[in-house]
PDB file of C-alpha atoms in Angstrom:
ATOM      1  CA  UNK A  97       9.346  22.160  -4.392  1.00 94.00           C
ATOM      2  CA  UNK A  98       9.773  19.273  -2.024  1.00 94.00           C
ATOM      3  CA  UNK A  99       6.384  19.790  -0.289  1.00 94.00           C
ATOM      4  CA  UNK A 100       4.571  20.131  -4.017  1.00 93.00           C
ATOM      5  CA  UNK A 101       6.352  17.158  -5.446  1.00 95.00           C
ATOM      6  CA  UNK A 102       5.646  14.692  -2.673  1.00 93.00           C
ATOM      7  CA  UNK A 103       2.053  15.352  -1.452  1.00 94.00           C
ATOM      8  CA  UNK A 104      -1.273  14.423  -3.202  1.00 92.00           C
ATOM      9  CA  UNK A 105      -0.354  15.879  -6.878  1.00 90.00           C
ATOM     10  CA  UNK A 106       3.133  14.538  -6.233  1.00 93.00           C
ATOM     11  CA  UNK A 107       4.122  11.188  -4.871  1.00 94.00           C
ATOM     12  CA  UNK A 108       1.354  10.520  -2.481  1.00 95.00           C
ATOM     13  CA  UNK A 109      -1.220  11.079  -5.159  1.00 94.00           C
ATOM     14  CA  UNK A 110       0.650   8.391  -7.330  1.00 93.00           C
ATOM     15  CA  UNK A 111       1.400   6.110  -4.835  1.00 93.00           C
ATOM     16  CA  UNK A 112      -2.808   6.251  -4.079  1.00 95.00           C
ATOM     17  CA  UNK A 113      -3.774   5.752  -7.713  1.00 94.00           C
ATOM     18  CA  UNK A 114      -0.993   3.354  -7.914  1.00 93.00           C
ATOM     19  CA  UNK A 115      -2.728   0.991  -4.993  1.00 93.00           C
ATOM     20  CA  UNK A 116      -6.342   2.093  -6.543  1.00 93.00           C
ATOM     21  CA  UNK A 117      -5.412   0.445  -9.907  1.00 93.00           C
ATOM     22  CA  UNK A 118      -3.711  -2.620  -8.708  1.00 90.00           C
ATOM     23  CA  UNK A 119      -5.325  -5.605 -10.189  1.00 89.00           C
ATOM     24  CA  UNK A 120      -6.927  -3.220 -12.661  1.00 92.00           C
ATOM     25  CA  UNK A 121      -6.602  -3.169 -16.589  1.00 91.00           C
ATOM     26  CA  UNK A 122      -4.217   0.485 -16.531  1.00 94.00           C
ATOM     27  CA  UNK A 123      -4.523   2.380 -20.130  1.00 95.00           C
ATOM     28  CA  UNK A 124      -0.562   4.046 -21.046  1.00 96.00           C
ATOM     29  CA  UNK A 125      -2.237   7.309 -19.994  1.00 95.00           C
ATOM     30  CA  UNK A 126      -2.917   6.318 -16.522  1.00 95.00           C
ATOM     31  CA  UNK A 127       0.359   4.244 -16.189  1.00 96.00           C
ATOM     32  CA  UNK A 128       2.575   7.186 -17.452  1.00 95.00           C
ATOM     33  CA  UNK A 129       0.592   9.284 -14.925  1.00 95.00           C
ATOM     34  CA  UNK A 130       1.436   7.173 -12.072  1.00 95.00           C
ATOM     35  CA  UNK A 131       5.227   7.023 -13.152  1.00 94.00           C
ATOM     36  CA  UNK A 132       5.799  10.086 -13.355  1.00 93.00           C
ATOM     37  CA  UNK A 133       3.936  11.085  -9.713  1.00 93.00           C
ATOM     38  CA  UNK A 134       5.537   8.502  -8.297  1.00 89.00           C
ATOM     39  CA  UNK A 135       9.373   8.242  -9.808  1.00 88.00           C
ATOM     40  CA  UNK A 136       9.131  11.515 -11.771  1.00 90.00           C
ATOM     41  CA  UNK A 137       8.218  13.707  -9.005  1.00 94.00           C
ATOM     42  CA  UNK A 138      10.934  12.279  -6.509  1.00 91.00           C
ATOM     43  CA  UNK A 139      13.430  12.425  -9.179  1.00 92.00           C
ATOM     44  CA  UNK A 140      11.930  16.352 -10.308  1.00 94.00           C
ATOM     45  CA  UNK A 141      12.421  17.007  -6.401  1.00 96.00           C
ATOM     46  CA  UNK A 142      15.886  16.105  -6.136  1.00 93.00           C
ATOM     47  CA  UNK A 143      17.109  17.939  -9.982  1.00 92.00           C
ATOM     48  CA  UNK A 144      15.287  20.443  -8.924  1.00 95.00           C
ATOM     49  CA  UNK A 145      16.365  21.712  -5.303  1.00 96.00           C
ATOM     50  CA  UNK A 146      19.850  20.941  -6.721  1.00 93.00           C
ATOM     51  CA  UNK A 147      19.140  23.315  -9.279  1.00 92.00           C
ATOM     52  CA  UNK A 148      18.222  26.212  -7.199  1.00 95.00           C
ATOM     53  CA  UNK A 149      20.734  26.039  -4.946  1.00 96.00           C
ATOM     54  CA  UNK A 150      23.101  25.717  -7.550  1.00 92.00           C
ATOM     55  CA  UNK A 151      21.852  29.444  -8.896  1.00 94.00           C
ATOM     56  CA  UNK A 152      19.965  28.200 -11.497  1.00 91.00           C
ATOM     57  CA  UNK A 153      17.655  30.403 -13.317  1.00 93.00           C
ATOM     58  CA  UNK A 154      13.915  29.860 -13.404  1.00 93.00           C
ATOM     59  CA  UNK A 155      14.624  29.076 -17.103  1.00 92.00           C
ATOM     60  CA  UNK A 156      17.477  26.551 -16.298  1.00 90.00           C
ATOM     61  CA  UNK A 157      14.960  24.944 -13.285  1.00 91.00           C
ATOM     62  CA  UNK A 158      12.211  24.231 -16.165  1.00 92.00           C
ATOM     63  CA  UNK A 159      14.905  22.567 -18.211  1.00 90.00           C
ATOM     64  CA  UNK A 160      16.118  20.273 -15.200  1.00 91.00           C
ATOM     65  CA  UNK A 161      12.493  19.279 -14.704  1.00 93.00           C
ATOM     66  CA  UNK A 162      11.694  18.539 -18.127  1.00 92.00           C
ATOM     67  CA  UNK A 163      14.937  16.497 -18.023  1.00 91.00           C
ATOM     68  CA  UNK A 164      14.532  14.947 -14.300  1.00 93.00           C
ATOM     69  CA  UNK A 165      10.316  13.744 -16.166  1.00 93.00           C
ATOM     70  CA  UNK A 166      11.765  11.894 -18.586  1.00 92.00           C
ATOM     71  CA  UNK A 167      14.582  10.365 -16.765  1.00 92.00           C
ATOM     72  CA  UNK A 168      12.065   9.334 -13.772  1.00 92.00           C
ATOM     73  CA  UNK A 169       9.776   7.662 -16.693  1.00 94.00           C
ATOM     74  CA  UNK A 170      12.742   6.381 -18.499  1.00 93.00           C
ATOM     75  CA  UNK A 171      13.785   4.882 -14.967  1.00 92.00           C
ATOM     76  CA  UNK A 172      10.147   3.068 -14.144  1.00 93.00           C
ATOM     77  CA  UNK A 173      10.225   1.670 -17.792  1.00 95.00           C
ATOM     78  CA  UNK A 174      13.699  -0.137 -17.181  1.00 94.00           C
ATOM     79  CA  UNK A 175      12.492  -0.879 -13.457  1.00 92.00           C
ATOM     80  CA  UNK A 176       9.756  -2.832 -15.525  1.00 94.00           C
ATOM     81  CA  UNK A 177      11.931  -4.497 -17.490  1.00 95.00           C
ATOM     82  CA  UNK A 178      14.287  -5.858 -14.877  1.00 94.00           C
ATOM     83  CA  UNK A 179      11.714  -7.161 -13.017  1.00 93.00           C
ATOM     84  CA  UNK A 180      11.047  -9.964 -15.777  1.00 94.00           C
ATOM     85  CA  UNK A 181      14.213 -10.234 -17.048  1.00 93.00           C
ATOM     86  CA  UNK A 182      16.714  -9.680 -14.086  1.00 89.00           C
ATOM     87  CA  UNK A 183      17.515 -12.199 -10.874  1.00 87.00           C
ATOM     88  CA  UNK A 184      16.460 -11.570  -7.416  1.00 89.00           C
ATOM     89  CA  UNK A 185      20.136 -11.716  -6.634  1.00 89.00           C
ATOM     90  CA  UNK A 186      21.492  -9.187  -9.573  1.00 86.00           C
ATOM     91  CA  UNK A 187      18.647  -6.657  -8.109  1.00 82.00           C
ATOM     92  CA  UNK A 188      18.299  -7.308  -5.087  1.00 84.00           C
ATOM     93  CA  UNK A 189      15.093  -7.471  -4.626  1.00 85.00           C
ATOM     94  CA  UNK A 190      11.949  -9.809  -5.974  1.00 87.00           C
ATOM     95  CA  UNK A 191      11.748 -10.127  -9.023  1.00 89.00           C
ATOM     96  CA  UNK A 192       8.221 -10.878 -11.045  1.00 90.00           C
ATOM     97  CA  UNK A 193       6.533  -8.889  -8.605  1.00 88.00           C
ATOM     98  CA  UNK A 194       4.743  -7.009 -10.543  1.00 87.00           C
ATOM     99  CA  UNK A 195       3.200 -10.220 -12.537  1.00 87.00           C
ATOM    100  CA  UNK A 196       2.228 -11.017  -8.768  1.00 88.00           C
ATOM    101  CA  UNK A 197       0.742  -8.256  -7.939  1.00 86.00           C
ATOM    102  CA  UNK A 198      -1.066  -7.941 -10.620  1.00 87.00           C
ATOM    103  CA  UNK A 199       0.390  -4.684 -11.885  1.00 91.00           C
ATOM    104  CA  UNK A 200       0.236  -3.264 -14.958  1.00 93.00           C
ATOM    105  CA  UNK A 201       3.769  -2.191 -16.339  1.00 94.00           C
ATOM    106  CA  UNK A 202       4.967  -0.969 -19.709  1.00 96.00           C
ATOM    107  CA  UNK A 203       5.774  -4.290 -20.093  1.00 96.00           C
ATOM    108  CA  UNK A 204       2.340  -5.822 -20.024  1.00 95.00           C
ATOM    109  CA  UNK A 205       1.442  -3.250 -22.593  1.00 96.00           C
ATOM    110  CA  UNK A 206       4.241  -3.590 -24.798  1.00 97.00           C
ATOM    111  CA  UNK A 207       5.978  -6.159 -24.159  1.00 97.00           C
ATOM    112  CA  UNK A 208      10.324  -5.981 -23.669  1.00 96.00           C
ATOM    113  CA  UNK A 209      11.475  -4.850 -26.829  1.00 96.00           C
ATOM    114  CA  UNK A 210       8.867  -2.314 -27.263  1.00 97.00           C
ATOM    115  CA  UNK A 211       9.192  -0.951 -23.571  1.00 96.00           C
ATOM    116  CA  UNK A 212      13.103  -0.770 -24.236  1.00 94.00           C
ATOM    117  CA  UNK A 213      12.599   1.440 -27.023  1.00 95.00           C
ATOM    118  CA  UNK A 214      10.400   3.928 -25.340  1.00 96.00           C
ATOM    119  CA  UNK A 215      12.920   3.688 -22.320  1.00 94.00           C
ATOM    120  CA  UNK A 216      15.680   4.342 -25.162  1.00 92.00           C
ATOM    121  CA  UNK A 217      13.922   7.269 -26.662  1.00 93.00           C
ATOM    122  CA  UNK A 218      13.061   8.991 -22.864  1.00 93.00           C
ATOM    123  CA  UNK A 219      16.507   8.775 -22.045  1.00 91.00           C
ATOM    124  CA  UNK A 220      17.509  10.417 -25.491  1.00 91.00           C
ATOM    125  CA  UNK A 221      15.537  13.509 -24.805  1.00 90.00           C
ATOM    126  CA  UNK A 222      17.298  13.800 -21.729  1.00 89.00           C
ATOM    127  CA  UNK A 223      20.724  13.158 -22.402  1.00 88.00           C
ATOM    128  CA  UNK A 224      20.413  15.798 -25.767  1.00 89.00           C
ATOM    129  CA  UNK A 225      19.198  18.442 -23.440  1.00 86.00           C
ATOM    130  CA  UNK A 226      21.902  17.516 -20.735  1.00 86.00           C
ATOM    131  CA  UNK A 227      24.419  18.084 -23.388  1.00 85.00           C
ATOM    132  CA  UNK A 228      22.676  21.576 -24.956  1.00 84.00           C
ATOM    133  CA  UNK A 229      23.381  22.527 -21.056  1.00 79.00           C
ATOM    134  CA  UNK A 230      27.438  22.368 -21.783  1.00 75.00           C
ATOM    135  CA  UNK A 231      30.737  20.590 -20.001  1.00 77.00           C
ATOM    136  CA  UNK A 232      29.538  21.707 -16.597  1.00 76.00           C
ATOM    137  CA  UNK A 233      26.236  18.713 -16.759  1.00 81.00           C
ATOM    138  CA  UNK A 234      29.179  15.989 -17.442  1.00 83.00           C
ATOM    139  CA  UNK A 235      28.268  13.901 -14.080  1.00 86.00           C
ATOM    140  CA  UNK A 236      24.477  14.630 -14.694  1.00 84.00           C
ATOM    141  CA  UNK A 237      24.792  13.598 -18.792  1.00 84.00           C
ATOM    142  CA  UNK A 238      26.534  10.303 -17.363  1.00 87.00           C
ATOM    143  CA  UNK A 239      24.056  10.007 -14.307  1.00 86.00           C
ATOM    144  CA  UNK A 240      21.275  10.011 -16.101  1.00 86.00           C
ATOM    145  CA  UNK A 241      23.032   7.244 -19.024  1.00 85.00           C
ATOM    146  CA  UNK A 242      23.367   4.705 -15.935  1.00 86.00           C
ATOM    147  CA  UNK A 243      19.698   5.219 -14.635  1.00 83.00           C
ATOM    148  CA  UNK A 244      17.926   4.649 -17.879  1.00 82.00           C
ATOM    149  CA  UNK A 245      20.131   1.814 -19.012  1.00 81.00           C
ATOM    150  CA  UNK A 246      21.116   0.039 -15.806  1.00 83.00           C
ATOM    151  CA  UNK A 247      20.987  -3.667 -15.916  1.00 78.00           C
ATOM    152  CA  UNK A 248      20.533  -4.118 -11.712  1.00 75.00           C
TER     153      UNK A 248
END
C-alpha cells in the first residue's frame, strides 16, 4: 500500500504533474487529480495500513479509502483557503504562496465561498460514512471534523 500510494501513480506522480502545471491554466479535473495523488494518496496510505493492521476486512479497507479520498481533497481545498485568508503566524507558514507561485487552487477557480462549500460537502461524505462504521470510528469521525474545517 505504502509503495503504490507514494510512487509515480501515487505521490510522486502528483508531486511531478503538480511542478509540470505550475504557472499553467489547471482545469478542476487536473487539479482534483493532483490533490488527491498528492494529499489523497498520503492520507489513503496512512487510513489504510491502519486499517489492515487493525483486522480490517478488504470490504472495511475500500471504505477507509473512499473516506481517507475525500478527506485528503477536503484537506487541500481548506489548505487553499487558508492560504488567502489565514496569517503567516496563525499557520505557520507563508501565506499567498500559491498566488506567488502561480498555482492554480480551488480557490482561483471558485473563489472562497464556493471552495468552502465543496470542502463542506467532501467532508460530509466522510464523516456520514465514519458514522455508518459505528462508536468504535469516534476519534476518526472527530479527526477527520478538525482536518476539513481547521482554521490553522
Amino acid at each position: 500500500i505504502l509503495a503504490e500510494k507514494t510512487g509515480i501513480y501515487g505521490m510522486i506522480g502528483g508531486q511531478t504533474v503538480d511542478v509540470e502545471l505550475t504557472g499553467k491554466a489547471v482545469p478542476r479535473e487536473k487539479l482534483d487529480f493532483i490533490y488527491r495523488l498528492k494529499t489523497g494518496a498520503l492520507l489513503e496510505a496512512s487510513m489504510m495500513i491502519g486499517a489492515i493492521l487493525g483486522g480490517a476486512s478488504e470490504e472495511e479497507g475500500k471504505r477507509v479509502e473512499e473516506i481517507a479520498s475525500a478527506v485528503g481533497l477536503a484537506f487541500q481545498i481548506q489548505d487553499d483557503i487558508l492560504d488567502v485568508t489565514s496569517t503567516s503566524e496563525a499557520l505557520g507558514k507563508p501565506v499567498l504562496s500559491d498566488e506567488k507561485n502561480q498555482k492554480t487552487t480551488y480557490v482561483t477557480l471558485f473563489g472562497i465561498e464556493k471552495s468552502r462549500e465543496i470542502a463542506a460537502r467532501l467532508s460530509a461524505e466522510a464523516v456520514s460514512i465514519w458514522e455508518e462504521q459505528g462508536e468504535g470510528c469516534a476519534f476518526l469521525l472527530e479527526l477527520t471534523k478538525y482536518l476539513t474545517t481547521r482554521t490553522f
